[in-house]
Every structure is written in structure tokens, then in C-alpha cells.
Amino acid sequence: MAALGWLTPRRRSATARSVLAGEAAAEAARKTSLQLEQEREEEAAALEAARAAEAAPEEPEFPVVGDVRAAAFFDLDNTVMQGAAIFHFGRGLYKRKFFQRRELARFAWAQIWFRLAGVEDPAHMQEARDSALSIVKGHRVSELMAIGEEIYDEYMADRIWPGTRALAQAHLDAGQKVWLVTAAPVETATIIARRLGLTGALGTVAESVDGVYTGRLVGELLHGPAKAEAVRALAAAEGLDLARCAAYSDSHNDIPMLSLVGHPYAINPDTKLRRHARDREWRLRDYRTGRKAAKIGIPAAAGLGAVAGGTAAAVALHRRRR
């Protein structure tokens, strides 16, 4: 029987270590229970949120199909097309010997300054305007329109941003009108709009008499606040509701136009517009691959030797003034 003594339970008093082990186990059990309960509550909340999301109405489709009181307004330079339309047009005219290399450099200098500085310096704006008008003065509107068609094929067709083009097409597919809004000459803008299948274009209007350019503008360049006024006037004439319209631009100079509509988009935005758009929760799209190179939008015409020198000078001057 003594040999079976090990089977007989013995009473042992709890030691301090055994008490500690028991208490630790009990505490761990409580924590585990609380953790499991919390996990079950979180799973239930997630399931409820998923059910609520499924039951919630979907975000309205945009653009709204068949909404004839809505339209879209697209800035041109660096929004629809890489670079500036006026530069590409100038390259084509220079190739056709409309002016000399020195005039091209002068014209390009004014335009590059405007793009780099990002401000409406009156002196440079005046120079940009005067240089462009001096080039076309005395030429027939029909002549430059025909040349513009050729220049589009040579310098512009391959520079259209596919992403922005798709946005414009979405509005067209929805049955809405789509307009370009640009400081470029209205004739150039109209050619681009027609080639892209858009409704039309708002652009700077140069005065002509009997079909010949006089070298003067009707008003001023269609830039900044003038764009907003053009959109407002067109919307009134077309019976559009601006709260249902969309506008697209890369430049902070177009904030007045973007602020007019209910659906503003920042496309390939410059730094100021990006900040403004984020502050106001506007939608952003960036189709550039080399953002630093494209940020200031130096146009392709800068590849010409004379213009390249002007670019370097403009950059240096801009940095000194900062």
C-alpha cells in the first residue's frame, strides 16, 4: 500500500509563488476576455458601417448626362496642351519667315518672363501683346487661319495631354458643350477646338478691318479676370448654370475663372494653384511625368537658340528679384 501513496492527494499550503501564479493567470484571463469582447465590437461596427455604405446613395455621376445647362471650360496652355499655343504658333510663323530671329527672341523673352514670373507685370504684358500684334499687323485673317491649320499639325497635335483630352470628351459624351478659354488669339484657339472636336473657343480678339489685322486688340488680352468675365458672359448668353459647370486650369492666374463654377479642377497645377486647390478641396489631376521641368511651363519654342538665351536670362533675373 505504501507504494500507492503517491496516488493519494496531499494537502499542500499555497506558497507565495503559487499565489502570484494564480493571480497572474486570472488577470491574463480578464485581459483576454476584454480584448476578445473589444474585437467583437469592432467587427460588429465594421459590419454595420459596410451595410450603411451599401445602403447609402451613390455619389452622383459627373458630368451629368443630358444636363444642357452645364458646360465645361478648359484653359489651353499646359492644361490641354503642353507649352504655350502662342509659342508654337510663333515657331510656325518664324519658319515661314514672317519675322526675323531677333524679333522671335524679343517676342519669346516677353512670353517666357510671363510664364516664369507668374505675375502680370504691366511692362512685360505690354511687350508680349505688342510683339504679337506687330507680327500679324497687315496680314489677312484668312491667311493666318490657313497657316494656323498647318502649324497645328506641325507643332501642336502631338502635344495634347491625353488625360485632359479624356476629361473634355467625357463632357461631350454627356451631351455638354466644351469651350477652350485662353489668352491665345481666338483664331488659333478656334482651330485647336475644332481639331479636338470641342464646341468652340474664347480667346484674345485682335481687331481686323476688311479682313486685315490692324495691329490693335479689342479690349485686352483674355487673361486672369478677363477669362472669368468671358465665361460669365458666355454662360449668360447660353443659358448655363455656372453652379453646374466645370472649369479646368493649370495656373493660379485662372482662380477667378475656377471660382465661378461649381466644379473647379486644377490640372497640372502650379504651386500657388495646388495650394489654393487643396485648401478648398478642389479636385486635382496631374498628367506630367517630369513635374519639376514642366512646373513653370517653359514652351517648346525655348529650344531655339535665341529663345534659350532668353530663358536663361529670365530665370536668372527672376531668381535675383526673389
Short mmCIF file of C-alpha atoms in Angstrom, two decimals:
data_model
loop_
_atom_site.label_atom_id
_atom_site.label_comp_id
_atom_site.label_asym_id
_atom_site.label_seq_id
_atom_site.Cartn_x
_atom_site.Cartn_y
_atom_site.Cartn_z
CA MET A 1 0.00 0.00 0.00
CA ALA A 2 2.89 2.30 0.71
CA ALA A 3 3.83 2.03 -2.90
CA LEU A 4 0.50 3.62 -3.87
CA GLY A 5 0.96 6.53 -1.54
CA TRP A 6 1.90 8.76 -4.44
CA LEU A 7 -1.67 8.37 -5.76
CA THR A 8 -3.17 9.78 -2.59
CA PRO A 9 -3.78 13.54 -2.87
CA ARG A 10 -1.89 15.57 -0.35
CA ARG A 11 -2.80 18.89 1.01
CA ARG A 12 -0.13 21.47 0.46
CA SER A 13 -0.24 25.02 1.62
CA ALA A 14 -0.02 27.72 -1.10
CA THR A 15 3.32 29.37 -1.33
CA ALA A 16 3.83 32.99 -2.26
CA ARG A 17 4.94 31.97 -5.75
CA SER A 18 1.85 29.85 -6.36
CA VAL A 19 -0.39 32.67 -5.22
CA LEU A 20 1.38 35.00 -7.65
CA ALA A 21 0.95 32.49 -10.49
CA GLY A 22 -2.77 32.17 -9.82
CA GLU A 23 -3.34 35.88 -9.69
CA ALA A 24 -1.37 36.39 -12.91
CA ALA A 25 -3.42 33.75 -14.69
CA ALA A 26 -6.67 35.32 -13.53
CA GLU A 27 -5.55 38.77 -14.65
CA ALA A 28 -4.47 37.44 -18.06
CA ALA A 29 -7.84 35.75 -18.46
CA ARG A 30 -9.64 39.02 -17.76
CA LYS A 31 -7.50 40.93 -20.25
CA THR A 32 -8.01 38.30 -22.90
CA SER A 33 -11.74 38.37 -22.32
CA LEU A 34 -11.83 42.16 -22.64
CA GLN A 35 -9.70 42.06 -25.76
CA LEU A 36 -11.95 39.48 -27.40
CA GLU A 37 -15.01 41.48 -26.47
CA GLN A 38 -13.46 44.64 -27.98
CA GLU A 39 -12.57 42.78 -31.18
CA ARG A 40 -16.13 41.50 -31.48
CA GLU A 41 -17.46 45.04 -31.02
CA GLU A 42 -15.08 46.39 -33.68
CA GLU A 43 -16.11 43.65 -36.11
CA ALA A 44 -19.75 44.43 -35.49
CA ALA A 45 -19.14 48.17 -36.03
CA ALA A 46 -17.24 47.47 -39.27
CA LEU A 47 -20.05 45.26 -40.50
CA GLU A 48 -22.61 47.92 -39.65
CA ALA A 49 -20.55 50.57 -41.48
CA ALA A 50 -20.30 48.33 -44.53
CA ARG A 51 -24.05 47.80 -44.52
CA ALA A 52 -24.62 51.53 -44.16
CA ALA A 53 -22.25 52.24 -47.07
CA GLU A 54 -24.12 49.77 -49.25
CA ALA A 55 -27.41 51.36 -48.33
CA ALA A 56 -26.18 54.95 -48.85
CA PRO A 57 -26.91 56.58 -52.21
CA GLU A 58 -24.01 56.56 -54.65
CA GLU A 59 -22.16 59.79 -55.44
CA PRO A 60 -23.90 61.46 -58.37
CA GLU A 61 -22.29 60.75 -61.71
CA PHE A 62 -20.25 63.62 -63.12
CA PRO A 63 -20.54 65.02 -65.66
CA VAL A 64 -24.29 64.61 -65.54
CA VAL A 65 -25.61 63.11 -68.76
CA GLY A 66 -28.16 65.28 -70.52
CA ASP A 67 -27.67 68.35 -68.33
CA VAL A 68 -27.89 71.00 -71.03
CA ARG A 69 -27.44 73.82 -68.51
CA ALA A 70 -23.97 72.55 -67.68
CA ALA A 71 -20.81 73.07 -69.73
CA ALA A 72 -17.04 72.75 -69.31
CA PHE A 73 -14.38 75.44 -69.72
CA PHE A 74 -10.77 74.42 -70.33
CA ASP A 75 -7.70 76.62 -70.15
CA LEU A 76 -5.36 75.78 -73.04
CA ASP A 77 -1.67 76.27 -72.21
CA ASN A 78 -0.28 73.44 -70.03
CA THR A 79 -3.84 72.30 -69.30
CA VAL A 80 -4.97 70.88 -72.63
CA MET A 81 -1.66 71.25 -74.42
CA GLN A 82 1.96 71.07 -73.33
CA GLY A 83 3.53 74.50 -73.59
CA ALA A 84 2.01 77.73 -74.86
CA ALA A 85 -0.04 77.88 -78.04
CA ILE A 86 1.32 81.31 -78.94
CA PHE A 87 4.88 79.94 -78.89
CA HIS A 88 4.02 77.08 -81.19
CA PHE A 89 2.23 79.49 -83.47
CA GLY A 90 5.24 81.81 -83.37
CA ARG A 91 7.56 78.95 -84.33
CA GLY A 92 5.42 78.25 -87.36
CA LEU A 93 5.39 81.89 -88.42
CA TYR A 94 9.15 82.16 -87.95
CA LYS A 95 9.64 79.08 -90.10
CA ARG A 96 7.60 80.83 -92.80
CA LYS A 97 9.78 83.96 -92.47
CA PHE A 98 7.09 86.22 -91.06
CA PHE A 99 9.75 87.84 -88.89
CA GLN A 100 13.46 87.69 -88.10
CA ARG A 101 15.29 85.79 -85.39
CA ARG A 102 15.82 88.96 -83.37
CA GLU A 103 12.08 89.55 -83.32
CA LEU A 104 11.50 85.97 -82.26
CA ALA A 105 13.90 86.42 -79.34
CA ARG A 106 12.14 89.64 -78.30
CA PHE A 107 8.74 88.03 -78.56
CA ALA A 108 9.87 84.92 -76.70
CA TRP A 109 11.53 86.94 -73.94
CA ALA A 110 8.28 88.64 -73.05
CA GLN A 111 6.34 85.39 -73.11
CA ILE A 112 8.94 83.46 -71.07
CA TRP A 113 9.08 86.17 -68.44
CA PHE A 114 5.33 85.96 -68.04
CA ARG A 115 5.44 82.17 -67.60
CA LEU A 116 8.39 82.22 -65.18
CA ALA A 117 7.45 85.18 -63.03
CA GLY A 118 3.81 84.11 -62.73
CA VAL A 119 2.74 87.72 -62.29
CA GLU A 120 1.06 90.22 -64.54
CA ASP A 121 3.94 92.69 -64.81
CA PRO A 122 2.43 95.55 -66.87
CA ALA A 123 5.62 96.24 -68.82
CA HIS A 124 6.12 92.64 -69.87
CA MET A 125 2.45 92.10 -70.59
CA GLN A 126 2.55 95.17 -72.81
CA GLU A 127 5.65 93.91 -74.60
CA ALA A 128 4.12 90.46 -75.12
CA ARG A 129 0.98 91.99 -76.54
CA ASP A 130 2.78 94.49 -78.79
CA SER A 131 5.23 91.92 -80.15
CA ALA A 132 2.42 89.53 -81.09
CA LEU A 133 0.35 92.26 -82.71
CA SER A 134 3.29 93.60 -84.69
CA ILE A 135 3.77 90.17 -86.23
CA VAL A 136 0.23 89.86 -87.60
CA LYS A 137 -0.39 93.52 -88.48
CA GLY A 138 -1.23 93.94 -92.15
CA HIS A 139 -1.85 90.22 -92.75
CA ARG A 140 -5.22 88.84 -93.74
CA VAL A 141 -7.17 86.87 -91.16
CA SER A 142 -7.86 84.13 -93.71
CA GLU A 143 -4.13 83.80 -94.43
CA LEU A 144 -3.21 83.25 -90.80
CA MET A 145 -6.11 80.88 -90.29
CA ALA A 146 -4.85 78.70 -93.14
CA ILE A 147 -1.30 78.81 -91.77
CA GLY A 148 -2.66 78.04 -88.31
CA GLU A 149 -4.09 74.76 -89.58
CA GLU A 150 -0.64 73.76 -90.81
CA ILE A 151 1.05 74.87 -87.61
CA TYR A 152 -1.36 72.78 -85.55
CA ASP A 153 -0.28 69.66 -87.42
CA GLU A 154 3.40 70.58 -87.18
CA TYR A 155 3.74 71.65 -83.56
CA MET A 156 0.55 71.17 -81.56
CA ALA A 157 -1.20 67.90 -82.42
CA ASP A 158 1.37 65.76 -80.59
CA ARG A 159 1.35 67.99 -77.50
CA ILE A 160 -2.23 67.43 -76.37
CA TRP A 161 -2.44 65.91 -72.89
CA PRO A 162 -4.37 62.61 -73.30
CA GLY A 163 -5.72 62.84 -69.75
CA THR A 164 -7.19 66.29 -70.22
CA ARG A 165 -8.49 65.31 -73.63
CA ALA A 166 -10.36 62.42 -71.98
CA LEU A 167 -11.92 64.80 -69.45
CA ALA A 168 -13.18 67.03 -72.25
CA GLN A 169 -14.53 64.02 -74.11
CA ALA A 170 -16.45 62.90 -71.01
CA HIS A 171 -18.33 66.21 -71.05
CA LEU A 172 -19.00 65.88 -74.76
CA ASP A 173 -20.24 62.32 -74.30
CA ALA A 174 -22.59 63.59 -71.60
CA GLY A 175 -24.11 65.96 -74.15
CA GLN A 176 -22.48 69.09 -72.73
CA LYS A 177 -20.69 71.88 -74.56
CA VAL A 178 -16.94 72.25 -74.06
CA TRP A 179 -15.08 75.52 -74.59
CA LEU A 180 -11.42 76.47 -74.62
CA VAL A 181 -10.64 79.67 -72.69
CA THR A 182 -7.23 81.14 -73.46
CA ALA A 183 -5.16 84.28 -73.88
CA ALA A 184 -4.05 82.93 -77.26
CA PRO A 185 -5.59 84.52 -80.36
CA VAL A 186 -9.17 83.40 -80.81
CA GLU A 187 -8.36 82.20 -84.35
CA THR A 188 -5.65 79.86 -83.03
CA ALA A 189 -7.88 78.69 -80.18
CA THR A 190 -10.74 78.02 -82.60
CA ILE A 191 -8.52 75.84 -84.79
CA ILE A 192 -7.47 73.77 -81.78
CA ALA A 193 -11.04 73.47 -80.52
CA ARG A 194 -12.25 72.29 -83.92
CA ARG A 195 -9.43 69.77 -84.27
CA LEU A 196 -10.26 68.33 -80.84
CA GLY A 197 -13.97 68.18 -81.60
CA LEU A 198 -14.85 70.76 -78.95
CA THR A 199 -17.69 73.25 -79.12
CA GLY A 200 -15.63 76.40 -79.58
CA ALA A 201 -13.15 78.78 -78.02
CA LEU A 202 -12.89 82.01 -76.09
CA GLY A 203 -9.64 83.81 -76.94
CA THR A 204 -7.99 87.19 -77.32
CA VAL A 205 -9.63 89.15 -80.13
CA ALA A 206 -7.35 91.14 -82.45
CA GLU A 207 -9.03 93.92 -84.38
CA SER A 208 -9.39 93.49 -88.13
CA VAL A 209 -10.82 95.77 -90.82
CA ASP A 210 -11.97 94.27 -94.11
CA GLY A 211 -10.33 91.00 -93.08
CA VAL A 212 -6.91 92.56 -92.35
CA TYR A 213 -5.34 92.82 -88.89
CA THR A 214 -4.86 96.40 -87.71
CA GLY A 215 -2.30 95.64 -85.01
CA ARG A 216 -4.70 96.54 -82.19
CA LEU A 217 -6.67 94.46 -79.72
CA VAL A 218 -10.36 94.59 -78.93
CA GLY A 219 -10.00 95.29 -75.22
CA GLU A 220 -7.05 93.48 -73.67
CA LEU A 221 -5.54 90.01 -73.52
CA LEU A 222 -8.02 87.40 -72.35
CA HIS A 223 -6.13 86.61 -69.18
CA GLY A 224 -6.87 86.29 -65.47
CA PRO A 225 -10.07 88.16 -64.54
CA ALA A 226 -10.86 88.69 -68.24
CA LYS A 227 -11.28 84.93 -68.62
CA ALA A 228 -13.81 84.89 -65.80
CA GLU A 229 -15.73 87.71 -67.46
CA ALA A 230 -15.73 85.85 -70.77
CA VAL A 231 -17.06 82.69 -69.12
CA ARG A 232 -19.71 84.69 -67.26
CA ALA A 233 -20.83 86.41 -70.46
CA LEU A 234 -20.95 83.17 -72.45
CA ALA A 235 -22.86 81.39 -69.68
CA ALA A 236 -25.48 84.16 -69.70
CA ALA A 237 -25.80 84.01 -73.48
CA GLU A 238 -26.03 80.20 -73.50
CA GLY A 239 -28.41 79.94 -70.53
CA LEU A 240 -25.92 77.96 -68.45
CA ASP A 241 -25.99 77.47 -64.69
CA LEU A 242 -22.41 78.10 -63.57
CA ALA A 243 -23.01 76.12 -60.37
CA ARG A 244 -23.43 73.04 -62.57
CA CYS A 245 -20.48 73.85 -64.85
CA ALA A 246 -16.85 72.73 -64.63
CA ALA A 247 -13.60 74.59 -65.28
CA TYR A 248 -10.07 73.25 -65.68
CA SER A 249 -6.74 75.10 -65.47
CA ASP A 250 -3.07 74.75 -64.51
CA SER A 251 -2.50 78.34 -63.38
CA HIS A 252 -3.27 80.37 -60.29
CA ASN A 253 -3.97 83.23 -62.68
CA ASP A 254 -7.19 81.37 -63.56
CA ILE A 255 -8.50 81.20 -59.99
CA PRO A 256 -11.17 83.82 -60.87
CA MET A 257 -12.49 81.54 -63.62
CA LEU A 258 -12.24 78.39 -61.50
CA SER A 259 -14.06 80.09 -58.63
CA LEU A 260 -17.04 80.87 -60.86
CA VAL A 261 -18.11 77.27 -61.36
CA GLY A 262 -19.43 74.56 -59.13
CA HIS A 263 -16.84 72.00 -60.28
CA PRO A 264 -13.33 73.52 -60.41
CA TYR A 265 -10.39 71.28 -61.35
CA ALA A 266 -6.66 72.02 -61.01
CA ILE A 267 -4.87 70.31 -63.90
CA ASN A 268 -1.05 70.08 -63.84
CA PRO A 269 -1.24 72.89 -61.28
CA ASP A 270 1.48 75.39 -60.48
CA THR A 271 2.50 75.71 -56.84
CA LYS A 272 0.08 78.51 -55.95
CA LEU A 273 -2.89 76.83 -57.59
CA ARG A 274 -2.07 73.48 -55.98
CA ARG A 275 -2.05 75.10 -52.55
CA HIS A 276 -5.26 77.03 -53.26
CA ALA A 277 -6.99 73.90 -54.59
CA ARG A 278 -6.02 71.82 -51.57
CA ASP A 279 -7.22 74.50 -49.16
CA ARG A 280 -10.61 74.50 -50.88
CA GLU A 281 -10.74 70.76 -51.57
CA TRP A 282 -10.86 71.22 -55.32
CA ARG A 283 -10.09 68.17 -57.41
CA LEU A 284 -6.58 67.86 -58.81
CA ARG A 285 -5.17 65.98 -61.79
CA ASP A 286 -1.51 65.90 -62.79
CA TYR A 287 -0.61 64.33 -66.12
CA ARG A 288 3.04 65.40 -66.17
CA THR A 289 5.86 62.88 -65.90
CA GLY A 290 8.62 65.39 -65.12
CA ARG A 291 6.81 67.82 -62.83
CA LYS A 292 9.85 69.91 -61.96
CA ALA A 293 10.67 70.53 -65.60
CA ALA A 294 7.07 71.22 -66.55
CA LYS A 295 6.05 73.16 -63.47
CA ILE A 296 6.77 76.58 -64.93
CA GLY A 297 5.62 75.51 -68.36
CA ILE A 298 8.60 76.60 -70.49
CA PRO A 299 7.31 76.06 -74.01
CA ALA A 300 8.96 74.07 -76.74
CA ALA A 301 9.99 77.21 -78.56
CA ALA A 302 12.65 77.66 -75.91
CA GLY A 303 14.62 75.04 -77.80
CA LEU A 304 15.57 77.67 -80.36
CA GLY A 305 18.96 79.17 -79.70
CA ALA A 306 17.81 82.74 -79.34
CA VAL A 307 14.96 81.77 -77.04
CA ALA A 308 17.16 79.52 -74.93
CA GLY A 309 19.34 82.52 -74.14
CA GLY A 310 16.28 84.50 -73.18
CA THR A 311 15.12 81.66 -70.93
CA ALA A 312 18.41 81.60 -69.04
CA ALA A 313 18.32 85.37 -68.63
CA ALA A 314 14.72 85.27 -67.44
CA VAL A 315 15.49 82.58 -64.87
CA ALA A 316 18.50 84.49 -63.57
CA LEU A 317 16.58 87.76 -63.34
CA HIS A 318 13.62 86.07 -61.68
CA ARG A 319 15.88 84.49 -59.05
CA ARG A 320 17.60 87.80 -58.32
CA ARG A 321 14.26 89.56 -57.84
CA ARG A 322 13.12 86.86 -55.44
#
